[in-house]
Backbone as numpy.savetxt, mean C-alpha at the origin, in Angstrom:
# Nx Ny Nz CAx CAy CAz Cx Cy Cz
-8.99 51.24 8.11 -8.43 50.16 9.08 -9.75 48.92 8.84
-10.85 49.07 7.90 -11.05 47.60 7.65 -10.66 46.84 6.79
-9.27 47.39 5.94 -8.64 47.30 5.00 -7.84 46.04 5.94
-7.16 46.15 6.81 -6.18 45.94 7.85 -6.87 44.57 8.08
-8.05 44.40 8.65 -8.53 43.43 8.86 -8.88 42.42 8.31
-8.96 43.11 6.82 -9.41 42.17 5.64 -8.14 41.46 5.41
-7.07 41.78 5.72 -5.75 41.94 5.46 -5.77 40.43 6.31
-5.72 40.95 7.33 -5.58 39.59 8.52 -6.35 38.48 8.29
-7.46 38.60 8.29 -8.24 37.79 7.89 -7.46 36.58 6.79
-7.12 37.25 5.79 -6.97 36.51 4.62 -5.46 35.63 4.86
-4.75 36.32 5.72 -3.59 36.04 6.34 -3.64 34.54 7.41
-4.44 34.61 7.88 -4.91 33.59 9.21 -5.48 32.30 8.27
-6.31 32.83 7.56 -6.82 31.58 6.46 -6.22 30.87 6.06
-5.01 31.51 5.51 -4.07 30.87 4.66 -3.69 30.22 5.53
-2.88 30.67 6.31 -1.98 29.77 7.36 -2.94 28.61 7.83
-3.97 28.90 8.19 -5.30 27.39 8.97 -5.01 26.74 7.25
-4.97 26.73 6.53 -5.59 25.98 5.32 -3.72 25.22 4.98
-2.86 25.81 5.23 -1.72 25.10 4.99 -1.58 23.67 5.31
-1.94 23.43 6.37 -2.02 21.94 7.16 -2.85 21.21 6.30
-3.83 21.37 5.66 -4.68 20.67 4.38 -3.99 20.42 3.49
-2.88 20.44 2.87 -1.95 20.42 1.93 -1.01 19.12 2.15
-1.17 18.79 3.66 -0.61 17.09 4.02 -1.69 16.58 4.43
-1.99 15.31 4.12 -3.08 14.56 4.41 -2.31 14.07 5.97
-3.80 13.66 6.83 -3.26 13.20 8.05 -3.33 11.45 8.22
-2.89 11.30 9.43 -2.83 9.60 9.37 -1.13 9.14 9.26
-1.29 7.69 9.15 -0.07 6.67 9.22 -0.20 5.78 8.48
1.05 4.68 8.07 0.71 3.45 7.54 1.67 3.12 9.11
0.63 2.13 9.49 1.34 1.36 10.72 2.21 0.37 10.21
2.16 -0.42 8.98 2.51 -1.29 8.81 2.65 -1.48 7.18
3.74 -1.85 6.14 4.01 -1.93 4.98 4.76 -3.15 4.61
4.47 -4.18 4.24 5.04 -5.46 4.24 4.56 -5.61 2.58
6.00 -6.66 2.25 6.00 -7.60 0.79 5.78 -8.48 1.60
4.89 -9.70 0.79 4.51 -11.14 1.30 4.28 -11.38 0.12
3.99 -12.58 0.05 3.30 -13.86 -0.73 2.50 -14.03 -0.61
1.28 -13.63 0.46 0.08 -14.02 0.43 -0.66 -13.54 1.65
-1.76 -13.14 1.57 -2.38 -12.99 2.99 -3.37 -13.83 3.40
-3.62 -13.93 4.62 -4.60 -15.24 5.13 -5.19 -14.30 6.49
-6.08 -14.54 6.56 -7.25 -14.11 7.74 -6.74 -12.35 8.00
-6.61 -11.75 6.74 -6.12 -10.13 6.93 -5.02 -9.97 7.35
-4.08 -10.75 7.29 -2.32 -10.62 8.00 -1.41 -11.34 6.58
-0.27 -10.54 6.86 0.57 -10.99 5.51 1.18 -12.54 6.37
1.33 -13.21 5.34 2.33 -14.86 5.59 3.55 -14.64 6.00
4.20 -13.49 5.47 6.06 -13.36 5.77 6.36 -11.70 5.33
7.38 -11.57 5.74 8.05 -10.26 5.53 9.29 -10.23 4.57
9.44 -10.14 3.66 10.40 -10.50 2.48 10.90 -9.45 2.04
12.22 -9.52 1.66 13.25 -8.38 1.08 13.57 -9.12 -0.35
13.24 -10.61 -0.58 14.02 -11.14 -1.73 13.25 -12.14 -2.06
12.38 -12.11 -3.31 11.26 -13.01 -3.61 12.25 -13.84 -5.02
12.12 -15.19 -4.96 12.45 -15.99 -5.69 11.54 -15.66 -7.09
12.61 -15.84 -8.21 11.91 -15.98 -9.62 10.79 -16.69 -9.85
10.72 -17.88 -9.34 9.47 -18.83 -9.14 8.40 -18.21 -8.82
8.01 -17.68 -8.03 7.01 -17.10 -7.22 6.46 -16.05 -8.18
5.55 -16.48 -8.35 4.15 -15.63 -9.51 3.46 -14.71 -8.87
3.44 -14.59 -7.54 2.50 -13.35 -6.98 3.40 -12.48 -6.07
3.30 -11.49 -5.72 4.04 -10.76 -4.52 3.07 -9.40 -4.48
2.74 -9.45 -3.22 1.82 -8.42 -2.69 2.32 -7.34 -1.41
1.57 -6.11 -1.61 2.19 -5.13 -0.69 0.97 -5.21 0.25
1.23 -5.41 1.29 -0.02 -5.71 2.68 0.56 -3.84 3.02
-0.57 -3.19 3.34 -0.56 -2.02 4.39 -1.36 -1.83 5.28
-1.00 -1.63 6.77 -2.02 -1.21 7.40 -2.07 -0.02 8.09
-3.37 0.73 7.52 -3.39 2.22 7.57 -4.16 2.63 9.11
-3.64 3.66 9.17 -4.10 4.49 10.63 -4.50 5.64 10.19
-5.60 5.84 10.86 -6.46 7.29 10.55 -6.14 8.34 9.28
-6.83 7.58 8.08 -6.66 8.16 7.03 -7.70 7.65 6.28
-8.95 7.85 7.40 -10.38 7.32 6.67 -10.68 8.55 5.69
-11.03 8.75 4.53 -11.58 9.62 3.68 -10.43 9.93 2.61
-9.67 9.44 2.83 -8.45 9.39 1.52 -8.28 8.25 0.74
-8.03 8.56 -0.29 -7.70 7.99 -1.26 -5.98 7.54 -1.46
-5.82 6.54 -1.40 -4.06 5.93 -1.12 -3.72 5.13 -2.08
-2.55 5.24 -2.66 -2.21 4.76 -4.02 -1.41 3.69 -3.74
-1.35 2.31 -4.20 0.21 1.66 -4.16 0.97 1.64 -5.44
1.91 2.44 -5.84 2.60 2.12 -6.76 3.63 1.37 -7.13
3.70 0.57 -7.73 4.97 -0.39 -8.53 5.56 -0.23 -9.24
7.31 -0.30 -8.78 8.19 -0.01 -9.78 9.10 -0.80 -10.06
9.59 -0.92 -10.94 10.57 -1.99 -11.48 11.76 -1.18 -11.86
12.88 -1.05 -11.40 14.21 -0.43 -11.81 13.54 1.28 -11.60
13.41 1.69 -13.11 13.17 3.14 -12.81 11.85 3.25 -13.69
11.25 2.66 -13.78 9.76 2.38 -14.81 8.42 2.12 -13.75
7.56 2.89 -13.51 6.07 2.56 -13.36 5.60 1.46 -13.94
5.61 0.30 -13.16 4.87 -0.87 -13.84 3.06 -0.81 -13.66
2.59 -0.46 -12.44 1.44 -0.14 -12.06 0.94 0.85 -10.82
-0.51 0.93 -10.89 -0.65 1.75 -9.60 -2.57 1.36 -9.50
-2.56 1.28 -8.23 -3.64 0.74 -7.31 -4.43 2.00 -6.70
-5.54 1.91 -6.63 -5.70 2.95 -5.35 -6.74 2.29 -4.93
-6.99 2.81 -3.43 -7.94 2.28 -2.46 -8.53 3.60 -1.74
-9.62 3.53 -1.58 -10.70 4.52 -0.94 -10.49 4.21 0.98
-10.00 4.92 1.83 -9.70 4.46 2.89 -10.98 4.96 3.98
-11.95 3.67 4.51 -13.11 4.32 5.01 -13.35 3.86 6.25
-12.10 3.81 7.25 -12.12 3.41 8.50 -11.08 3.61 9.13
-11.11 4.04 10.39 -9.83 4.65 11.26 -8.80 3.39 11.13
-8.99 2.24 11.13 -7.97 1.09 10.85 -8.19 0.40 9.25
-7.52 0.45 8.13 -8.02 -0.22 7.14 -6.79 -0.91 6.50
-6.90 -2.20 6.03 -6.00 -3.06 6.06 -6.14 -3.16 4.69
-5.30 -3.26 3.55 -5.32 -3.02 2.32 -4.42 -3.57 1.56
-3.78 -4.49 -0.07 -3.33 -5.43 -0.18 -3.37 -4.96 -1.61
-2.25 -5.01 -2.38 -2.40 -5.05 -3.89 -1.05 -6.31 -4.31
-1.50 -6.78 -5.07 -0.44 -7.66 -5.98 -0.24 -7.60 -7.18
1.00 -7.61 -7.57 1.83 -7.79 -9.11 1.88 -9.69 -9.26
1.32 -9.55 -10.56 1.60 -10.88 -11.31 3.28 -10.94 -11.57
3.77 -11.75 -11.73 5.22 -11.50 -12.07 5.74 -12.30 -12.61
6.52 -11.40 -13.83 6.94 -12.59 -14.91 8.71 -12.86 -14.81
9.22 -13.86 -15.38 10.61 -14.26 -15.42 11.62 -12.99 -15.58
11.15 -12.45 -16.41 11.92 -11.47 -17.13 11.89 -10.07 -16.52
11.32 -10.06 -15.12 11.14 -8.81 -14.34 11.96 -9.13 -13.19
12.79 -10.12 -13.14 14.23 -10.02 -11.80 14.75 -8.25 -11.70
15.25 -8.43 -10.70 15.82 -6.94 -10.33 15.18 -6.40 -9.00
15.71 -5.10 -8.94 15.04 -4.32 -7.89 13.84 -3.60 -8.21
12.89 -3.90 -7.18 11.40 -3.07 -7.09 11.16 -2.40 -6.10
10.31 -1.32 -5.81 9.82 -0.56 -5.25 8.28 -0.38 -5.04
7.59 -0.31 -3.77 6.15 -0.12 -3.69 6.16 0.85 -2.87
5.46 1.65 -3.41 5.25 3.24 -3.21 3.72 2.99 -2.45
3.66 3.95 -1.40 2.49 4.28 -0.47 1.68 5.81 -0.32
1.22 6.03 -1.14 0.85 7.73 -1.53 -0.28 8.37 -0.93
-0.25 9.39 -0.16 -1.54 9.72 0.23 -2.11 10.26 -0.65
-3.28 11.29 -0.11 -4.66 12.03 -1.23 -3.71 13.12 -1.40
-2.55 13.82 -0.26 -1.85 14.93 -0.77 -0.95 14.76 -2.03
-0.59 13.47 -2.29 0.56 13.26 -3.36 1.64 12.73 -2.61
1.56 12.38 -1.42 2.70 12.51 -0.38 3.49 10.94 -0.41
4.86 10.63 -0.62 4.88 9.08 -0.14 4.78 9.04 1.23
4.33 8.33 1.55 4.28 8.24 3.18 4.89 6.49 3.65
5.01 5.69 2.92 6.06 4.58 3.02 6.47 4.14 1.86
7.24 3.22 1.63 8.14 2.59 0.64 8.68 1.26 1.05
8.07 0.55 0.12 9.36 -1.00 0.53 9.85 -1.51 -0.71
10.96 -1.58 -0.39 11.71 -2.42 -1.88 11.87 -3.69 -1.38
11.96 -4.16 -2.63 12.53 -5.86 -2.42 13.32 -6.13 -3.74
13.92 -7.40 -3.88 14.54 -7.91 -5.18 13.99 -9.35 -5.67
13.31 -9.05 -7.03 12.97 -10.28 -7.42 14.16 -11.08 -7.67
14.02 -12.14 -7.61 15.40 -12.81 -7.30 15.99 -13.72 -9.06
16.80 -14.43 -9.39 16.85 -14.86 -10.43 16.55 -16.33 -10.14
16.88 -17.23 -11.58 15.85 -18.53 -11.81 16.62 -19.63 -10.74
17.49 -19.29 -10.37 18.21 -20.45 -9.79 17.78 -20.16 -8.22
16.99 -19.13 -7.52 16.42 -18.96 -6.45 15.15 -19.20 -6.10
14.47 -19.94 -7.35 13.34 -20.31 -7.59 13.00 -21.48 -6.49
11.81 -21.54 -5.57 11.60 -22.41 -4.78 12.26 -22.39 -3.40
12.86 -21.00 -3.05 13.56 -21.03 -1.63 12.65 -19.88 -1.04
11.48 -19.78 -1.26 10.37 -18.64 -0.38 10.21 -19.43 0.80
10.19 -18.86 1.53 9.26 -19.10 3.20 7.83 -19.99 2.36
7.61 -21.14 3.15 6.90 -22.17 2.47 5.59 -21.74 3.73
5.79 -21.31 4.96 4.57 -20.88 6.21 3.16 -19.83 5.16
2.37 -20.37 5.42 1.14 -19.57 5.41 0.61 -19.28 6.29
1.27 -19.04 7.77 0.90 -18.40 8.96 0.62 -17.24 9.06
-0.01 -16.39 9.69 -0.16 -15.05 9.52 1.15 -14.51 10.55
1.69 -13.54 10.33 2.55 -12.85 11.18 2.83 -12.37 12.47
1.27 -12.07 12.76 1.10 -11.34 13.99 -0.27 -12.05 14.46
-0.03 -12.55 15.19 -1.28 -13.46 16.04 -2.46 -12.30 16.58
-3.48 -12.39 16.13 -4.89 -11.90 16.58 -6.03 -12.44 16.14
-7.07 -11.86 17.21 -8.45 -12.57 16.78 -8.78 -11.44 15.38
-9.47 -12.47 14.41 -10.04 -11.82 13.33 -10.71 -11.08 13.69
-10.86 -9.52 12.94 -12.30 -9.21 13.05 -13.14 -9.10 12.34
-14.60 -8.57 12.43 -15.48 -9.08 11.21 -14.96 -7.84 10.13
-15.12 -8.37 8.79 -14.82 -7.85 7.51 -16.02 -6.75 7.36
-15.61 -5.32 7.46 -17.03 -4.55 6.73 -17.23 -4.40 5.37
-16.14 -4.38 4.59 -15.73 -4.07 3.40 -14.71 -5.06 2.79
-14.91 -5.84 1.73 -14.20 -6.75 0.66 -13.93 -5.94 -0.36
-12.70 -5.36 -0.78 -12.66 -4.88 -2.13 -12.92 -5.81 -3.66
-13.27 -5.55 -4.58 -13.50 -6.55 -5.41 -12.08 -6.54 -5.85
-11.90 -7.82 -6.65 -10.76 -8.15 -7.62 -11.14 -7.42 -8.92
-9.94 -6.38 -9.48 -9.77 -5.87 -10.60 -9.61 -6.42 -11.85
-10.12 -6.47 -12.83 -9.77 -7.33 -14.23 -8.61 -6.58 -14.67
-7.33 -7.54 -15.02 -6.03 -6.85 -15.16 -5.73 -7.78 -16.24
-4.38 -6.69 -17.07 -3.92 -7.70 -18.02 -2.58 -8.61 -17.24
-2.09 -9.02 -17.64 -0.62 -9.76 -17.12 0.06 -8.61 -16.24
0.66 -7.38 -16.83 1.32 -6.62 -16.56 0.70 -5.66 -15.38
-0.40 -5.75 -14.86 -1.01 -5.05 -14.30 -1.12 -5.50 -12.77
-1.97 -4.59 -11.99 -1.86 -5.20 -10.21 -3.39 -5.70 -10.29
-3.53 -6.62 -9.11 -4.57 -6.69 -8.97 -4.96 -6.14 -7.38
-6.26 -5.54 -7.17 -6.39 -4.80 -5.74 -7.26 -5.99 -5.23
-6.36 -6.41 -3.96 -7.24 -7.98 -3.32 -7.80 -7.92 -2.18
-7.90 -6.85 -1.45 -8.72 -6.82 0.02 -8.53 -5.54 0.61
-9.72 -5.32 1.35 -9.47 -4.06 2.09 -10.40 -4.34 3.08
-10.15 -4.14 4.56 -11.19 -4.17 5.60 -10.79 -3.23 6.27
-11.76 -2.88 7.41 -11.71 -2.23 8.68 -11.87 -3.08 10.09
-10.98 -3.08 10.83 -11.15 -3.42 11.89 -11.07 -2.13 12.92
-11.13 -2.29 14.00 -11.27 -1.26 15.29 -10.44 -2.03 16.24
């Protein structure tokens, strides 16, 4: 009889542990942009002119505190960079940037990956041809109007080589 209870307890413990393999929370927004002002993206783009030097992925994470989230930058089928962020609040806005070079025209994907290694969001964009240079929207106004919340943490910029990604910012707002 004790063996039956032991087996049942182990079975229940195993079933209860299964949800832990999938991290909690969500990506409320994932936006490809050319700048972030007042912790908000200035535009939401699918085509970036080749003359644009910097591309950013802005993410608004909800209920993912305690996790380490990755931004994985992929050009074609080659992983170009990966940036990790520790999420320290119930709403955590972070962005990473990629310094672009003219030779990198083509299709790009940026994945948002949670602690469990699951791709929870993905944004694609095309880094355009040279003749497209100068056609990006010039606006520097945030896409969403809201009162700025106090910044509780500002992530430091990473020292990077030209082909690497910079970690530009993180903040928590309620």
